[in-house]
CSV table of C-alpha atoms and ligand atoms in Angstrom, one decimal:
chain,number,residue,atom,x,y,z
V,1,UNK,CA,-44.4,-73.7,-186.5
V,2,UNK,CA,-47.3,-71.4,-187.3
V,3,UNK,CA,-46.9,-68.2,-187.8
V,4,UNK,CA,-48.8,-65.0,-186.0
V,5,UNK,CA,-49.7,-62.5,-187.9
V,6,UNK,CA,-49.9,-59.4,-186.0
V,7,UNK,CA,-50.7,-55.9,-186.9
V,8,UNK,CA,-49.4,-52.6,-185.7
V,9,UNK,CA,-51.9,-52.2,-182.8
V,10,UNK,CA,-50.3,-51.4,-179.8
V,11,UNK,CA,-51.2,-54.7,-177.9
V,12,UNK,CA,-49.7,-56.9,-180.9
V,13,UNK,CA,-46.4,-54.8,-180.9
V,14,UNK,CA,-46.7,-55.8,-177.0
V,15,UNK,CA,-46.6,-59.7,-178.2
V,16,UNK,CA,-44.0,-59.1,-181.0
V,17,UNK,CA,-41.8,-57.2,-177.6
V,18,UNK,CA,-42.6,-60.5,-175.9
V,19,UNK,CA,-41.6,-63.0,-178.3
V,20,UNK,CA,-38.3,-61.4,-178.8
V,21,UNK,CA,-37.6,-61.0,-175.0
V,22,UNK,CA,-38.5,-65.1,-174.8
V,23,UNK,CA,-35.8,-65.3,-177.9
V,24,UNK,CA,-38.4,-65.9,-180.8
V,25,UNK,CA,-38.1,-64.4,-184.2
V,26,UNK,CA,-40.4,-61.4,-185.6
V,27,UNK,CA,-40.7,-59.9,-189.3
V,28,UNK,CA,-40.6,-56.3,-188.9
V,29,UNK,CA,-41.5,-53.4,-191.1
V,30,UNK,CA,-38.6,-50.7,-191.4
V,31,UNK,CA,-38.4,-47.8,-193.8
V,32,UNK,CA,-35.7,-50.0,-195.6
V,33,UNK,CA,-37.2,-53.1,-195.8
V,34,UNK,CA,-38.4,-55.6,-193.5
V,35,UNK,CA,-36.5,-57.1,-190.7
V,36,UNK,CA,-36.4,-60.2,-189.2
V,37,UNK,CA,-35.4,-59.7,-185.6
V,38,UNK,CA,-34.0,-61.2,-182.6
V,39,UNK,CA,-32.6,-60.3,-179.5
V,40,UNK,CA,-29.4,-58.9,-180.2
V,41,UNK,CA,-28.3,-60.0,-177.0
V,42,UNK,CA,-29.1,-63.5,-177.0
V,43,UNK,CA,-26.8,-66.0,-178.8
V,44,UNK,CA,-29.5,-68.7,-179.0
V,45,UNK,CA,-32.0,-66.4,-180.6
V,46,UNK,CA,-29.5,-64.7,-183.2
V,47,UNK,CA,-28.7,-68.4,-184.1
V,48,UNK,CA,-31.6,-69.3,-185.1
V,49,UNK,CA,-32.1,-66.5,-187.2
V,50,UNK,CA,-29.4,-67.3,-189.7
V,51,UNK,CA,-31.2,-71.2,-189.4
V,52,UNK,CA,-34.3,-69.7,-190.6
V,53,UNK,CA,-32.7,-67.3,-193.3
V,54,UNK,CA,-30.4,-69.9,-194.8
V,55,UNK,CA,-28.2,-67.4,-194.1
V,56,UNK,CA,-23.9,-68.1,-193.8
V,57,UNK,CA,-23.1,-67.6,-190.3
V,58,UNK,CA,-19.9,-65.4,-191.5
V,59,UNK,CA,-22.6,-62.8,-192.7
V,60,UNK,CA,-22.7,-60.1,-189.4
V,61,UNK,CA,-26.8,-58.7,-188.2
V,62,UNK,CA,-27.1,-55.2,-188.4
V,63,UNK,CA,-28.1,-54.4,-184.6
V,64,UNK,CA,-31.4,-52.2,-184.6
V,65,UNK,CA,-31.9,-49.2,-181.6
V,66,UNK,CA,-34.8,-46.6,-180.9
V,67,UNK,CA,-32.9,-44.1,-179.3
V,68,UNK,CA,-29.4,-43.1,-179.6
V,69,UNK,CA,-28.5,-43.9,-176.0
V,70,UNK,CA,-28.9,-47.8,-176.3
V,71,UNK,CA,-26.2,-47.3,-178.8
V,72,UNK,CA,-23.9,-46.5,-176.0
V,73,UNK,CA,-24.0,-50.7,-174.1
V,74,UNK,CA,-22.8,-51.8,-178.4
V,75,UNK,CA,-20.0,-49.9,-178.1
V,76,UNK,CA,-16.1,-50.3,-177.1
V,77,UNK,CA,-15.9,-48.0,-174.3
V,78,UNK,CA,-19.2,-47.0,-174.0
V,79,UNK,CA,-20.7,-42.8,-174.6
V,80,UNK,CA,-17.2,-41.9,-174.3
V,81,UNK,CA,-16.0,-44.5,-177.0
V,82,UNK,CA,-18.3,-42.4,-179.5
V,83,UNK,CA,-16.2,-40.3,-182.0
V,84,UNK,CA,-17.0,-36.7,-182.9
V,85,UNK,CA,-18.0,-37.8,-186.6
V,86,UNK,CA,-20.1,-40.3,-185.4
V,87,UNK,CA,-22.1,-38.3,-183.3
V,88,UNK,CA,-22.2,-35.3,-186.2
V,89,UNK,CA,-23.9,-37.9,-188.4
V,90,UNK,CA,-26.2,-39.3,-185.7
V,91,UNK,CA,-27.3,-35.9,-184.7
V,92,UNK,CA,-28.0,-35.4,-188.8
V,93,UNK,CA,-28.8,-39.0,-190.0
V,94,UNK,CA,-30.6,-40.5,-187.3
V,95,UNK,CA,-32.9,-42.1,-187.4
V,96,UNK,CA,-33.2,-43.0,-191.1
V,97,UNK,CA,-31.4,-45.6,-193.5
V,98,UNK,CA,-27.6,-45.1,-192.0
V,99,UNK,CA,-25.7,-47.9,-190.2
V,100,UNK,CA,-22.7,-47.3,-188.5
V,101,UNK,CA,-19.9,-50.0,-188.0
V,102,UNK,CA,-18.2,-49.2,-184.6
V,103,UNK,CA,-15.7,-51.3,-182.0
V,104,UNK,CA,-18.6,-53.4,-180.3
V,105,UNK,CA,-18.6,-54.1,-176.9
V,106,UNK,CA,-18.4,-57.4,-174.9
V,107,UNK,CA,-22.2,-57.4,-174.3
V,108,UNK,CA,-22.7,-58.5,-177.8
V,109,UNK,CA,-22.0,-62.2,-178.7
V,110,UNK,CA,-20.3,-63.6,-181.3
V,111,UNK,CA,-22.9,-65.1,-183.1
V,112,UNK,CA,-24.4,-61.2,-183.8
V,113,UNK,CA,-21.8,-59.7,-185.7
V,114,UNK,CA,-20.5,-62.9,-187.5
V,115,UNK,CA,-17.4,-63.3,-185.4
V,116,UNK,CA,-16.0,-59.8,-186.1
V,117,UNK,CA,-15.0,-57.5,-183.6
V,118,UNK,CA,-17.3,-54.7,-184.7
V,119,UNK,CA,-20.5,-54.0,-184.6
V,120,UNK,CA,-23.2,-52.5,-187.0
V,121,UNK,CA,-25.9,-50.7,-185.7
V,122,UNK,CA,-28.5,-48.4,-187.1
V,123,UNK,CA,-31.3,-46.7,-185.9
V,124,UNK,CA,-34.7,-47.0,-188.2
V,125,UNK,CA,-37.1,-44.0,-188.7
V,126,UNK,CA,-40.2,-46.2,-189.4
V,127,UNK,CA,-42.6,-45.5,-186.4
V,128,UNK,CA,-43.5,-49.3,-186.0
V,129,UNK,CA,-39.9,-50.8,-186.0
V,130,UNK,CA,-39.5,-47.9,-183.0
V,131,UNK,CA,-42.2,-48.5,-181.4
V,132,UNK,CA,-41.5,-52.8,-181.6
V,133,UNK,CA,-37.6,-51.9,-180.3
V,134,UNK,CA,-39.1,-50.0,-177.5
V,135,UNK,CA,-41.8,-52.7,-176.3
V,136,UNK,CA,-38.5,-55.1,-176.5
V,137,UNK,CA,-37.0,-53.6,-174.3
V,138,UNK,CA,-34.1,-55.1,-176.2
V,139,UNK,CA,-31.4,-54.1,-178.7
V,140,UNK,CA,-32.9,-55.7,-181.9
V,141,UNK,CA,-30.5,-58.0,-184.5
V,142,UNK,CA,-32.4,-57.8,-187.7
V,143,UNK,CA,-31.3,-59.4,-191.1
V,144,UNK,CA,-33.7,-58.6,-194.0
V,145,UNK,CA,-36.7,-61.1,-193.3
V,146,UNK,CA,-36.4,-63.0,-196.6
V,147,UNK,CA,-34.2,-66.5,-197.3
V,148,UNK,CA,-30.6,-65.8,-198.2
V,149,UNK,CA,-30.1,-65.1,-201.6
V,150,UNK,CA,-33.4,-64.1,-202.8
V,151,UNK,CA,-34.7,-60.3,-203.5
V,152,UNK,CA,-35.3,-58.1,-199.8
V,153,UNK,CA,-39.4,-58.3,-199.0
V,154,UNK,CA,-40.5,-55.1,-198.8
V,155,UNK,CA,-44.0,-56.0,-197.8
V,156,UNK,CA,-45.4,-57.9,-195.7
V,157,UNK,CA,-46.9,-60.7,-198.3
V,158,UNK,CA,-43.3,-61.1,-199.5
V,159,UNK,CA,-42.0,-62.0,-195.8
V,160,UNK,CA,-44.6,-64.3,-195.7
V,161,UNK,CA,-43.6,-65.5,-198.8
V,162,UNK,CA,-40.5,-66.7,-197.8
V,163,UNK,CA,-41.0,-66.9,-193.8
V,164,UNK,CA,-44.4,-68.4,-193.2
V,165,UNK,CA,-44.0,-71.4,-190.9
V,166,UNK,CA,-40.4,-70.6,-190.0
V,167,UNK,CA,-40.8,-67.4,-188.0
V,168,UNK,CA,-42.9,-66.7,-184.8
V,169,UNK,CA,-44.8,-63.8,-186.1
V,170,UNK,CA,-45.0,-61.1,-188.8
V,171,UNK,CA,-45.9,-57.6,-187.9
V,172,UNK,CA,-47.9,-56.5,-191.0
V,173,UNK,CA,-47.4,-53.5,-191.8
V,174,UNK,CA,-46.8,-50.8,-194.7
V,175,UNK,CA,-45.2,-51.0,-197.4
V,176,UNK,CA,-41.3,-50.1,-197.4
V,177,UNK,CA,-40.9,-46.5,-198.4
V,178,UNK,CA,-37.5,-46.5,-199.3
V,179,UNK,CA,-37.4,-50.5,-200.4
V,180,UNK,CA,-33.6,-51.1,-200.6
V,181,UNK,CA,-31.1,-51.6,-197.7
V,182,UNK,CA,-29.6,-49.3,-195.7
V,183,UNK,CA,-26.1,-47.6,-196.4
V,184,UNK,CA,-23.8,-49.1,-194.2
V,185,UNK,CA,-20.7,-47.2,-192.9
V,186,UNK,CA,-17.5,-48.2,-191.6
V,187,UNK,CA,-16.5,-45.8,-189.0
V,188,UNK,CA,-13.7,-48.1,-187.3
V,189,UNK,CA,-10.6,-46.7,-189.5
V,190,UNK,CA,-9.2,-42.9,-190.5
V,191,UNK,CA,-11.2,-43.0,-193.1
V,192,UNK,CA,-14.7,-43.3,-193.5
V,193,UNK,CA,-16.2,-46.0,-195.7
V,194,UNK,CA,-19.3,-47.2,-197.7
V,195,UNK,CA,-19.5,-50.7,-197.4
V,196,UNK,CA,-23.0,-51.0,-199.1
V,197,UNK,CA,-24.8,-48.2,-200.8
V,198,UNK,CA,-27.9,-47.0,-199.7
V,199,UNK,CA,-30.4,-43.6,-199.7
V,200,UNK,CA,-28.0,-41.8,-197.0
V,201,UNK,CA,-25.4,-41.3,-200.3
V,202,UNK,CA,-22.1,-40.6,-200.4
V,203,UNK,CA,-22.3,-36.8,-201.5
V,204,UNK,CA,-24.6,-36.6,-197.8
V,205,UNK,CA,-22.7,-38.1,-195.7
V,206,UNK,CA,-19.4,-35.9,-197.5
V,207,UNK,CA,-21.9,-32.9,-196.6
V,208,UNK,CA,-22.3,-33.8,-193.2
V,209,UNK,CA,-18.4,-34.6,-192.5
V,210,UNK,CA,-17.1,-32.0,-194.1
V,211,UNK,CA,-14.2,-34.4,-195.7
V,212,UNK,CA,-13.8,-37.4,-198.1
V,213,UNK,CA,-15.6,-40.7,-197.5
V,214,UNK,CA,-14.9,-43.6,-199.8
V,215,UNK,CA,-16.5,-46.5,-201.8
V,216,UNK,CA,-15.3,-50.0,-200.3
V,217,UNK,CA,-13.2,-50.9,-203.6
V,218,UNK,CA,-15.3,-54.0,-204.0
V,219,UNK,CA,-18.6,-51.8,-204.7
V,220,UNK,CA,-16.2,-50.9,-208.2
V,221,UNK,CA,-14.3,-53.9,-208.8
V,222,UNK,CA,-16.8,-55.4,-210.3
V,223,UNK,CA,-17.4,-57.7,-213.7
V,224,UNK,CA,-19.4,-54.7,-215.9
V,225,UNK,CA,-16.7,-52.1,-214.8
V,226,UNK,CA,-19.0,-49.4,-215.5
V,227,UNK,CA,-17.8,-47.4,-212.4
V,228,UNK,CA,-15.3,-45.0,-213.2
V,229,UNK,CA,-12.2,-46.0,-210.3
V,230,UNK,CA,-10.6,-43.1,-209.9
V,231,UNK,CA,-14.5,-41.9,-208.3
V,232,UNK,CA,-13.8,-42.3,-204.7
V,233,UNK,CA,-12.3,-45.3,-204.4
V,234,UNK,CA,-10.6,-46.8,-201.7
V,235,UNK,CA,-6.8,-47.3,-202.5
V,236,UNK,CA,-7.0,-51.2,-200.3
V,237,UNK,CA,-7.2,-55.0,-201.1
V,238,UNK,CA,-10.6,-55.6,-202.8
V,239,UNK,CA,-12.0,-58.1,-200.2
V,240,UNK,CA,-15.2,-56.5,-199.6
V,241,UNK,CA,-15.5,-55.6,-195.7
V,242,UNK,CA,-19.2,-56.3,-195.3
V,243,UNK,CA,-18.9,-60.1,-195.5
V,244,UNK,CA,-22.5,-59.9,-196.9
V,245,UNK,CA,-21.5,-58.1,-199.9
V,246,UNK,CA,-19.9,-61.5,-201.4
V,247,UNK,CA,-22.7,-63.5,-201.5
V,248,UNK,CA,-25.3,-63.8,-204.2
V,249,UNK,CA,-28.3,-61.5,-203.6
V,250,UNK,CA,-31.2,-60.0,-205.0
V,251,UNK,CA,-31.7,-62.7,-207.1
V,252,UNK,CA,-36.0,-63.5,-208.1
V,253,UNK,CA,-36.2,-66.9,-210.0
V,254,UNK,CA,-36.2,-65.1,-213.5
V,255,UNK,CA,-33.3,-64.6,-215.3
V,256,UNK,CA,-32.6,-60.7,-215.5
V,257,UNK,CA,-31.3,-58.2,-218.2
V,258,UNK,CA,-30.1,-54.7,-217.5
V,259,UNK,CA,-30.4,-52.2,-221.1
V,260,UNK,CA,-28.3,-48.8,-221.3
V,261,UNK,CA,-30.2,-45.8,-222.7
V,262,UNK,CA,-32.7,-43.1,-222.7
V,263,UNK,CA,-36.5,-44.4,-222.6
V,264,UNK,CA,-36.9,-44.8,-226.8
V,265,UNK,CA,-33.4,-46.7,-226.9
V,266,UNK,CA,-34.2,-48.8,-223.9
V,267,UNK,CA,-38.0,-49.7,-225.6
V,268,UNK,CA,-36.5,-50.2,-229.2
V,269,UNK,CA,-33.9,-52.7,-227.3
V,270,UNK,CA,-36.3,-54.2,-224.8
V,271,UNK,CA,-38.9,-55.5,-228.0
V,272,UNK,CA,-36.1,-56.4,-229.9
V,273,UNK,CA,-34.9,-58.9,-227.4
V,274,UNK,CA,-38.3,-59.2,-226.0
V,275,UNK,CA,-39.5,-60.8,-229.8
V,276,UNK,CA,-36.5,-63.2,-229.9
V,277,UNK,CA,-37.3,-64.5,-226.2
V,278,UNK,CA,-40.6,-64.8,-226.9
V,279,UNK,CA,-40.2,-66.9,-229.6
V,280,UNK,CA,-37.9,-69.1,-227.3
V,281,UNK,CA,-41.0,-69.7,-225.4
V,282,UNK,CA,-40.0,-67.1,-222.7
V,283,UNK,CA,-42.4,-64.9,-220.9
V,284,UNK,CA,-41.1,-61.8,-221.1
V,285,UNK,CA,-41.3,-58.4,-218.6
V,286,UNK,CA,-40.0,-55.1,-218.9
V,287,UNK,CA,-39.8,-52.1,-216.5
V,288,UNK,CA,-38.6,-48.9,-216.7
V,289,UNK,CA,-38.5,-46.4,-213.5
V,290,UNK,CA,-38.0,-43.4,-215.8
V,291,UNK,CA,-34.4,-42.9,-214.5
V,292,UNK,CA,-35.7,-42.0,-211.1
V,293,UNK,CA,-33.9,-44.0,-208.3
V,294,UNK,CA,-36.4,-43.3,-205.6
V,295,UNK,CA,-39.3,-44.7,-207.6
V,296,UNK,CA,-36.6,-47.7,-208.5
V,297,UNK,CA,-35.4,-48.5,-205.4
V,298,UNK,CA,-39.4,-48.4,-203.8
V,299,UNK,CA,-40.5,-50.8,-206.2
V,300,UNK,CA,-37.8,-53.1,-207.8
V,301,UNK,CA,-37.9,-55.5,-205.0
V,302,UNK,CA,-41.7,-56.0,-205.0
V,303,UNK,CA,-41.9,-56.3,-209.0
V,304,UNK,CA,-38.9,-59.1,-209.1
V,305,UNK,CA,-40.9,-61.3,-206.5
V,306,UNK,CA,-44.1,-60.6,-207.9
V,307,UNK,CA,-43.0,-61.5,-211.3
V,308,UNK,CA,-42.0,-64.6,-210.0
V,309,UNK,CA,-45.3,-65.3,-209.1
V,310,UNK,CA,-46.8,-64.4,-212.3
V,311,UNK,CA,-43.9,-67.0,-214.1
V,312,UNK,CA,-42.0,-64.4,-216.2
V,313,UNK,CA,-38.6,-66.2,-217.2
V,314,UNK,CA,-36.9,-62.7,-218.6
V,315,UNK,CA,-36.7,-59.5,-216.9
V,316,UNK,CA,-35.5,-56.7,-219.0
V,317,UNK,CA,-34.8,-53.6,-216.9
V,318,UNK,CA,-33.7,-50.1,-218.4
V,319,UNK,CA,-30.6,-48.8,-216.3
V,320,UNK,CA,-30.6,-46.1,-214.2
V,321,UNK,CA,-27.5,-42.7,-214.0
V,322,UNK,CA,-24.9,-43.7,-211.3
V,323,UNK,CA,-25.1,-40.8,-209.7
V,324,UNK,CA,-26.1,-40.5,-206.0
V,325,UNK,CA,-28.8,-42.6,-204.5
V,326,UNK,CA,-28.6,-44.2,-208.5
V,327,UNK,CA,-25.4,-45.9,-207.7
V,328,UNK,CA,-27.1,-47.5,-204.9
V,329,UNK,CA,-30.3,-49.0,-206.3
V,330,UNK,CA,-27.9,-49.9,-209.5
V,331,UNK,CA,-26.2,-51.8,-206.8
V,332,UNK,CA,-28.8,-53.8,-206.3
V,333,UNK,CA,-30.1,-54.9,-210.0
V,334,UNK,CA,-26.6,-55.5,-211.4
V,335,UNK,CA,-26.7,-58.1,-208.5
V,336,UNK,CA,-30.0,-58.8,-209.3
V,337,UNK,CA,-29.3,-59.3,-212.9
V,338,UNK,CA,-26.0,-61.2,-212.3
V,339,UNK,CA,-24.1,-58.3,-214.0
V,340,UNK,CA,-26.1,-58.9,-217.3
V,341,UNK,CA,-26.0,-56.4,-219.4
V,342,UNK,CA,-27.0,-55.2,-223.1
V,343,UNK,CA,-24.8,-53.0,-223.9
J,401,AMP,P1,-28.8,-57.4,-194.1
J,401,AMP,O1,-29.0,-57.7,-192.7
J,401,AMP,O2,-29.3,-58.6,-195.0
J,401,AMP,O3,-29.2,-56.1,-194.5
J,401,AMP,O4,-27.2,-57.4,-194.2
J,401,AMP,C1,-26.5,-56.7,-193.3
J,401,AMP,C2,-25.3,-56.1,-194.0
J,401,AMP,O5,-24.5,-55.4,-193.1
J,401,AMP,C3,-24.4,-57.2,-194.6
J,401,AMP,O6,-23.9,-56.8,-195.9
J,401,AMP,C4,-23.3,-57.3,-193.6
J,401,AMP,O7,-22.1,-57.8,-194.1
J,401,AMP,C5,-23.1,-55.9,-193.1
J,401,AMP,N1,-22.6,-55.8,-191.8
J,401,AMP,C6,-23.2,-56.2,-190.6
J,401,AMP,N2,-22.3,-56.1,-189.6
J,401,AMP,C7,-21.2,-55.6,-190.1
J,401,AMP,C8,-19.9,-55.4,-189.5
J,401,AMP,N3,-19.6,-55.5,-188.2
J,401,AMP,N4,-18.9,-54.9,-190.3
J,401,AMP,C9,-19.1,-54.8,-191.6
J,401,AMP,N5,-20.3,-55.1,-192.2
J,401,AMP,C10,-21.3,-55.5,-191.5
J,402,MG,MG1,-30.2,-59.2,-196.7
C-alpha cells in the first residue's frame, strides 16, 4: 500500500474525510499526539486498525468528536443519558486532552471499544483533527498512530516511521504540543476515576467537580512504589480498567534509566554510569527537562525515537516531581524505562 501524504490544506483534509468515510485509515495530528483514525462506526475499518497497529484487540479506541453534540448518538440513552458532572467538565474541559468513558450506545460496534460496554470519547482542541472529524462527517476511532508497544509519534516523521505502507494517508501536520496521551476518565461509577494520567490533572478535574476523583489503583500499584497510596487511591481490585494500561508501552529500542535528584545529583550520577557504559561499548544519552513536565511530556516521545535512530543503547533520564501534570509524564517514562531506576 502506498501511503498519501497530505497536508492540512483544506482539499487534502477533504481526501483524508473521504478515505475514512470509504473505511480507510488516516494519521492524524491531535494536540496529544497523533491519531490513527477510522470510522468509528464501521467494524471493518476499526478492524483493520488494530491489524495495522499490532495492536490486542482487547485494547478499546478512544472515539474522537468535533462538537459536543455527536457525543450524544455514543451514548446509552442519548443527551438525556448525559450526567450533570459530565457536562460541568465538557463545558470546562472541552475540547482539550480529557476523555470521558460513558455507557455507549448500540450504534457503536464491538470491535471499537474492545468488547466492553462503554465507550471512550474525547473531543481534541487541535484545529486540524477538528477540522478532519468535520470533513468525515463521521465519529473518528483513533488509537495513537504508531505500532503497539513502541513510544506515541508525536510528529508526523515518527508516524511515518512506523506507518508508512500500512496506512492510507498521513495528514502532516505540526508537531504535538502537549506530546503525551490524553487523561482518560471513567465516568460510569459513583466515583470518578483516572484511568491514565494526562495534562487535564487530577487537582483540575477535583477543581471543576467540586469532590474527590481517584487514581485507578493500578496507576500506584506499581514495581518502583514510589507513589505514596494513601494519595487518592482507589480502595478496588488492582486490575487496571483501561485494558491498555497492561500492556507494554513507550518502549524506544534503547534500554532506559530513570536517576532521582536535583540537576548536579542527576549529572554527577548520569557520567558516573555514563563512563561505566561507555566502556561496555554502549552509546550513551542523557536528558534532563529541568523538572518541568510540560517541556517533558512535549519532547520525550520525539527524543526516545529519535535516539533510536541515532543508535544510542542507554538512555539516562533525570526524574521529574510527582506532582500534577508530573505524575503523568512520570507515567509514561517509568514505562518507558521498564521501571528502571537508580536510586
Ligand atoms: P490509545 O488509543 O493508544 O491512546 O489508547 C486508548 C486508551 O484508552 C487505552 O489505554 C484504552 O484502554 C483506554 N480506553 C479506551 N476505551 C476505554 C473504555 N471504554 N474503558 C476504559 N478505558 C478505555
Ligand atoms: Mg497508544
Amino acid at each position: 500500500m502506498n501511503t498519501l501524504r497530505l497536508s492540512t490544506r483544506e482539499e487534502d483534509l477533504n481526501i483524508a474525510g473521504r478515505i475514512i468515510r470509504d473505511g480507510g485509515l488516516v494519521a492524524f495530528p491531535t494536540e496529544t499526539v497523533y491519531g490513527l483514525g477510522a470510522d468509528a462506526l464501521n467494524a471493518e475499518a476499526v478492524a483493520s486498525v488494530y491489524r495495522a497497529k499490532g495492536r490486542p484487540s482487547d485494547n478499546p479506541m478512544i472515539v474522537h468528536i468535533a462538537d459536543a453534540t455527536g457525543l450524544y448518538e455514543l451514548i446509552e440513552g442519548g443527551a438525556s443519558g448525559l450526567s450533570e458532572e459530565a457536562s460541568k467538565l465538557i463545558t470546562n474541559l472541552w475540547p482539550g486532552p480529557l476523555t470521558m468513558v460513558f455507557r455507549k450506545s448500540d450504534i457503536i460496534p464491538d470491535v471499537t471499544t474492545g468488547g466492553l460496554d462503554t465507550v471512550a470519547v474525547r473531543m481534541p482542541s487541535n484545529p486540524t483533527a477538528r477540522r478532519l472529524i468535520r470533513a468525515a462527517g463521521r465519529p473518528i476511532a483513533a488509537p495513537s498512530a504508531n505500532l503497539s508497544g513502541k513510544p506515541s509519534p508525536t510528529t508526523a516523521d515518527d508516524v511515518l516511521e512506523d506507518m508508512n505502507g500500512r496506512i492510507d494517508a498521513v495528514v502532516m501536520g505540526e508537531q504535538c504540543d502537549v506530546g503525551i496521551e490524553s487523561t482518560v476518565l471513567d465516568l460510569t461509577g459513583d466515583i470518578p476515576y483516572i484511568l491514565r494520567p494526562g495534562a487535564v490533572t487530577r487537582e483540575k478535574l477535583m477543581s471543576v467537580l467540586k469532590r474527590s476523583v481517584l487514581y485507578d489503583s493500578s496507576l500506584l500499584e506499581r514495581p518502583d512504589a514510589i507513589a505514596d497510596p494513601s494519595e487518592g487511591v482507589a480502595d478496588t481490585d488492582f486490575k487496571p480498567k483501561s485494558p491498555g494500561m497492561k500492556y507494554k508501552h513507550y518502549s524506544p529500542n534503547a534500554s532506559v534509566k530513570l536517576i532521582h535528584g536535583n540537576a548536579e545529583e542527576f549529572r554527577e550520577k548520569a557520567k558516573a554510569i555514563g563512563i561505566e557504559a561507555m566502556k561496555r561499548g554502549e552509546k550513551v544519552a542523557i536528558l534532563d527537562y529541568d523538572n518541568d513536565p510540560g517541556k517533558a511530556a512535549h519532547k520525550l516521545f520525539a527524543e526516545l525515537r529519535e535516539l533510536d535512530r541515532q543508535g544510542y543503547s542507554l538512555i539516562l533520564i533525570r526524574m521529574l516531581d510527582e506532582e500534577g501534570f508530573g505524575f503523568s509524564v512520570m507515567n509514561r517514562m517509568l514505562k518507558s524505562a521498564g521501571y528502571d531506576i537508580v536510586k
